[in-house]
Amino acid sequence: MSVSAPVGRVLLLASALLLTACSAPSGASPSADPTSALPLPGPEDGSGTSRPPGGAESDRDAPAGEGPLGARVVVIDPGHNGGNAEAPDRINALVPAGPREKACDTVGAETASGYTEHEFNWDLSLLVKERLEADGATVILTREDDEGVGPCIDERAAIGNEHRADAALSVHADGGPETGRGFHVITPGEVSGFTEDIVEPSRLLAEDIRREYLVGSGVPYADYLADEGLDERTDLGGLNLSTVPKVFLEAGNMRNPQDAALLEDPGWREQAADAIARGVAAYLMRE
Ligand SMILES: [Zn+2]
């Protein structure tokens, strides 16, 4: 497989960063700004694009520390894991989740044709990682492959905290009602003694990802929950236990046929990853 494609994308991404950073005032407008849409690389041939677990480490375009995102640390948390379904005792065990305990992890959703959420989350996370690394960021994943169990939600949060991530993103797709479609970004609400310090910066991170994802992915705001693609929650351990700015992206509804067709399309995932990377980069360049 050729790895030359990312180079063009890097240039696009770099120019996107400059434009986005200059045109996005802090406290960004809640509505999508179509002027920030940049030409995306056309859908690429998705055949055989699956990469070996952790393989992105070896095809960096820039060493960490060089490029517009140099010295920035991003933790990407691909939701769930491929072994969860076979380990109910471990994933149902209660762990700290903020004021209350919650199950260690869950199995996640899947499309009607059987594309599982854990696999989607893994596939998309690797693509986002690759893009951010191409711009010099240090990217850490919370799991090393798609075959293990967990880690539990408290450990996922701890990984972002330990690395003092500048931004953390948990990647998911929803298992909503078949008739509802769209994406949403979940932000931490105020939980006394837990999230006070991350509510505001996480909201900005969510707004940057929402803006770029709406334009770049072609997936609309969720029409069955959230408010214009944003949902504030206080019940998620992965957010409550984070001490660094963190959001969850629910990239689409796996149970909806229209969304599922996109989520299952490797070419679409490349576009979605471009958009997510632009959103994260825009947030990192606010500061
Ligand atoms: Zn999920």
Coordinates of C-alpha atoms and ligand atoms in Angstrom, one line a residue:
M1 CA 0.0 0.0 0.0
S2 CA 1.3 3.4 -0.9
V3 CA 1.7 5.8 1.9
S4 CA 2.2 8.8 -0.3
A5 CA -1.3 10.0 0.1
P6 CA -0.8 11.5 3.6
V7 CA 1.7 14.0 2.3
G8 CA -0.8 15.8 0.3
R9 CA -3.2 15.6 3.2
V10 CA -0.6 17.1 5.5
L11 CA -0.2 20.1 3.3
L12 CA -4.0 20.5 3.2
L13 CA -4.2 20.0 6.9
A14 CA -1.5 22.5 7.5
S15 CA -3.2 25.2 5.4
A16 CA -6.5 24.3 7.1
L17 CA -4.9 24.9 10.4
L18 CA -3.8 28.3 9.5
L19 CA -7.1 29.3 8.1
T20 CA -9.1 27.8 10.9
A21 CA -6.9 29.3 13.5
C22 CA -7.2 32.7 12.0
S23 CA -10.9 32.7 11.3
A24 CA -12.2 31.0 14.4
P25 CA -12.5 33.5 17.3
S26 CA -12.3 31.8 20.7
G27 CA -15.8 31.2 21.9
A28 CA -16.6 30.1 18.4
S29 CA -20.1 30.5 17.0
P30 CA -22.4 27.6 17.8
S31 CA -23.4 27.3 14.2
A32 CA -21.4 25.6 11.5
D33 CA -19.2 27.9 9.5
P34 CA -19.2 26.7 6.0
T35 CA -16.4 29.1 5.1
S36 CA -14.0 27.0 7.1
A37 CA -14.6 24.1 4.8
L38 CA -11.6 23.4 2.8
P39 CA -11.3 21.1 -0.2
L40 CA -11.0 17.6 1.0
P41 CA -9.0 15.0 -0.7
G42 CA -11.4 13.0 -2.8
P43 CA -12.6 9.7 -1.4
E44 CA -9.7 7.4 -1.6
D45 CA -9.5 3.9 -2.6
G46 CA -10.3 2.1 0.6
S47 CA -9.4 -1.3 -0.5
G48 CA -6.9 -2.9 1.8
T49 CA -6.5 0.2 3.9
S50 CA -6.6 -1.6 7.2
R51 CA -3.3 -1.1 8.9
P52 CA -1.6 -3.3 11.4
P53 CA -2.4 -2.4 15.0
G54 CA -0.1 0.3 16.1
G55 CA 1.3 0.5 12.6
A56 CA 0.7 4.3 12.5
E57 CA 3.7 4.6 14.8
S58 CA 6.0 3.6 11.9
D59 CA 4.6 5.8 9.2
R60 CA 4.8 9.2 10.7
D61 CA 5.4 12.0 8.3
A62 CA 7.1 14.2 10.9
P63 CA 9.0 13.3 14.0
A64 CA 7.0 14.2 17.1
G65 CA 7.8 17.8 18.1
E66 CA 8.1 19.0 14.5
G67 CA 5.3 20.6 12.6
P68 CA 2.4 22.9 13.7
L69 CA 1.3 20.6 16.5
G70 CA 4.8 19.9 17.8
A71 CA 5.0 19.3 21.5
R72 CA 1.3 18.8 21.8
V73 CA 0.0 15.6 23.3
V74 CA -3.3 14.1 22.2
V75 CA -4.9 11.0 23.7
I76 CA -7.3 9.1 21.5
D77 CA -9.6 6.6 23.2
P78 CA -11.2 4.1 20.8
G79 CA -14.3 3.1 22.7
H80 CA -15.0 -0.5 23.8
N81 CA -12.8 -3.4 22.6
G82 CA -13.0 -6.6 20.6
G83 CA -12.7 -9.0 23.5
N84 CA -15.4 -7.3 25.7
A85 CA -18.2 -9.5 24.6
E86 CA -16.4 -12.6 25.8
A87 CA -15.5 -11.2 29.2
P88 CA -18.7 -10.2 30.9
D89 CA -17.4 -10.6 34.4
R90 CA -14.5 -8.2 33.7
I91 CA -16.5 -5.6 31.8
N92 CA -19.5 -5.6 34.2
A93 CA -17.3 -5.1 37.3
L94 CA -18.0 -1.8 38.9
V95 CA -15.2 0.9 38.8
P96 CA -15.0 4.5 39.9
A97 CA -16.9 6.8 37.5
G98 CA -17.1 10.1 39.5
P99 CA -19.6 10.4 42.3
R100 CA -20.9 6.9 41.5
E101 CA -19.5 3.7 40.2
K102 CA -20.3 2.2 36.8
A103 CA -19.5 -0.9 34.8
C104 CA -15.8 -1.1 33.7
D105 CA -16.8 -1.0 30.0
T106 CA -19.5 -2.2 27.6
V107 CA -19.7 -4.1 24.4
G108 CA -20.8 -1.3 22.1
A109 CA -23.1 -1.1 19.1
E110 CA -23.0 -2.6 15.7
T111 CA -24.6 -2.0 12.2
A112 CA -27.2 -4.3 10.8
S113 CA -24.6 -6.0 8.7
G114 CA -22.4 -6.7 11.7
Y115 CA -19.7 -4.0 11.5
T116 CA -19.0 -3.6 15.2
E117 CA -18.5 -0.3 17.0
H118 CA -15.3 -1.4 18.6
E119 CA -13.8 -2.1 15.2
F120 CA -15.1 1.2 13.7
N121 CA -13.7 3.1 16.7
W122 CA -10.4 1.4 16.3
D123 CA -10.3 2.0 12.5
L124 CA -11.2 5.6 12.8
S125 CA -8.9 6.3 15.7
L126 CA -5.9 5.0 13.8
L127 CA -6.7 7.3 10.9
V128 CA -7.0 10.3 13.2
K129 CA -3.8 9.4 15.0
E130 CA -1.9 9.2 11.7
R131 CA -3.1 12.7 10.7
L132 CA -2.2 14.4 14.0
E133 CA 1.2 12.7 14.0
A134 CA 1.8 14.0 10.5
D135 CA 1.6 17.5 12.0
G136 CA 4.0 16.7 14.8
A137 CA 1.6 15.8 17.7
T138 CA 2.4 13.0 20.1
V139 CA -0.6 10.7 20.0
I140 CA -1.3 8.0 22.5
L141 CA -4.1 5.4 22.1
T142 CA -5.8 4.0 25.2
R143 CA -5.6 0.5 23.8
E144 CA -3.1 -1.3 21.6
D145 CA -5.3 -3.4 19.4
D146 CA -8.9 -4.4 18.8
E147 CA -8.7 -7.8 20.4
G148 CA -8.4 -7.2 24.1
V149 CA -10.7 -6.4 27.0
G150 CA -11.3 -2.9 28.2
P151 CA -9.4 -0.9 29.5
C152 CA -12.0 0.2 32.1
I153 CA -13.5 3.7 31.8
D154 CA -11.5 4.9 34.8
E155 CA -8.2 3.7 33.2
R156 CA -9.1 5.3 29.9
A157 CA -9.4 8.6 31.7
A158 CA -6.3 8.0 33.7
I159 CA -4.2 7.5 30.5
G160 CA -5.1 11.1 29.4
N161 CA -4.4 12.4 32.8
E162 CA -1.0 10.7 33.2
H163 CA 0.2 12.0 29.8
R164 CA -1.1 15.4 30.7
A165 CA -2.8 15.4 27.3
D166 CA -3.6 18.8 25.8
A167 CA -6.7 17.2 24.4
A168 CA -8.4 13.8 24.8
L169 CA -11.0 12.4 22.4
S170 CA -13.0 9.2 22.9
V171 CA -14.2 7.8 19.6
H172 CA -17.6 6.1 19.5
A173 CA -20.6 5.5 17.3
D174 CA -24.1 5.3 18.8
G175 CA -26.6 2.5 18.9
G176 CA -29.7 4.8 18.6
P177 CA -33.1 4.3 17.2
E178 CA -33.1 3.0 13.6
T179 CA -35.1 6.0 12.5
G180 CA -32.7 8.6 13.9
R181 CA -29.5 9.6 12.4
G182 CA -26.6 12.0 12.9
F183 CA -23.6 12.6 15.1
H184 CA -23.1 14.4 18.4
V185 CA -20.2 15.4 20.6
I186 CA -20.5 14.8 24.3
T187 CA -19.0 17.2 26.7
P188 CA -18.5 17.0 30.5
G189 CA -21.1 18.8 32.6
E190 CA -20.2 20.2 35.9
V191 CA -19.8 17.5 38.5
S192 CA -18.8 18.9 41.9
G193 CA -15.3 17.9 42.9
F194 CA -14.6 16.3 39.5
T195 CA -15.0 18.3 36.3
E196 CA -15.0 22.0 37.2
D197 CA -11.6 22.6 35.6
I198 CA -12.4 20.9 32.3
V199 CA -16.0 21.9 31.5
E200 CA -15.0 25.1 29.6
P201 CA -12.0 23.9 27.6
S202 CA -13.8 20.6 26.7
R203 CA -16.7 22.7 25.4
L204 CA -14.3 24.5 23.1
L205 CA -12.8 21.2 21.9
A206 CA -16.3 19.9 21.2
E207 CA -17.2 23.0 19.2
D208 CA -14.1 22.8 17.1
I209 CA -14.7 19.1 16.4
R210 CA -18.4 19.6 15.8
R211 CA -17.8 22.4 13.2
E212 CA -15.2 20.5 11.2
Y213 CA -17.0 17.2 11.4
L214 CA -20.3 18.6 10.2
V215 CA -18.7 20.0 7.1
G216 CA -16.1 17.3 6.5
S217 CA -18.1 14.1 7.2
G218 CA -21.4 15.1 5.7
V219 CA -23.2 13.5 8.7
P220 CA -25.8 15.9 10.1
Y221 CA -26.4 16.8 13.7
A222 CA -28.1 13.9 15.5
D223 CA -31.9 14.3 15.2
Y224 CA -32.8 12.0 18.0
L225 CA -30.9 13.5 20.9
A226 CA -28.4 16.3 21.8
D227 CA -28.8 19.9 20.8
E228 CA -27.3 20.9 17.5
G229 CA -24.8 18.1 17.8
L230 CA -23.7 18.9 21.4
D231 CA -24.7 16.9 24.5
E232 CA -23.5 17.8 28.0
R233 CA -23.4 14.8 30.4
T234 CA -22.5 14.2 34.0
D235 CA -22.8 10.4 34.0
L236 CA -19.8 9.3 32.0
G237 CA -16.8 8.1 34.0
G238 CA -14.5 8.7 31.1
L239 CA -15.3 12.4 31.3
N240 CA -15.9 12.8 35.1
L241 CA -12.5 11.3 35.9
S242 CA -10.6 13.3 33.3
T243 CA -8.4 16.2 34.4
V244 CA -7.6 17.2 30.8
P245 CA -10.0 18.6 28.2
K246 CA -11.9 15.7 26.9
V247 CA -15.0 14.9 24.7
F248 CA -16.7 11.9 23.2
L249 CA -17.5 11.9 19.5
E250 CA -20.5 9.7 18.6
A251 CA -19.7 9.7 14.9
G252 CA -23.0 8.5 13.7
N253 CA -25.8 6.1 14.5
M254 CA -24.8 2.5 13.7
R255 CA -28.5 1.4 13.7
N256 CA -29.5 3.9 11.1
P257 CA -29.1 2.6 7.5
Q258 CA -27.9 5.9 6.1
D259 CA -25.3 6.5 8.8
A260 CA -24.3 2.8 8.7
A261 CA -23.5 3.0 5.0
L262 CA -21.1 5.8 5.7
L263 CA -19.5 4.3 8.8
E264 CA -18.8 1.1 6.9
D265 CA -17.2 2.9 4.0
P266 CA -13.3 3.1 4.3
G267 CA -13.2 6.1 2.0
W268 CA -15.7 8.0 4.1
R269 CA -13.7 7.1 7.2
E270 CA -10.6 8.8 5.7
Q271 CA -12.7 12.0 5.2
A272 CA -14.1 11.8 8.6
A273 CA -10.6 11.4 10.1
D274 CA -9.5 14.5 8.2
A275 CA -12.3 16.5 9.7
I276 CA -11.7 15.2 13.2
A277 CA -8.0 15.9 13.0
R278 CA -8.8 19.5 11.8
G279 CA -11.1 20.0 14.7
V280 CA -8.6 18.8 17.3
A281 CA -5.8 20.8 15.6
A282 CA -8.0 23.9 15.6
Y283 CA -8.5 23.5 19.3
L284 CA -4.8 23.0 20.0
M285 CA -4.0 26.1 18.1
R286 CA -6.4 28.3 20.0
E287 CA -4.1 28.4 23.0
Ligands
ZN1 ZN -19.6 3.4 22.3

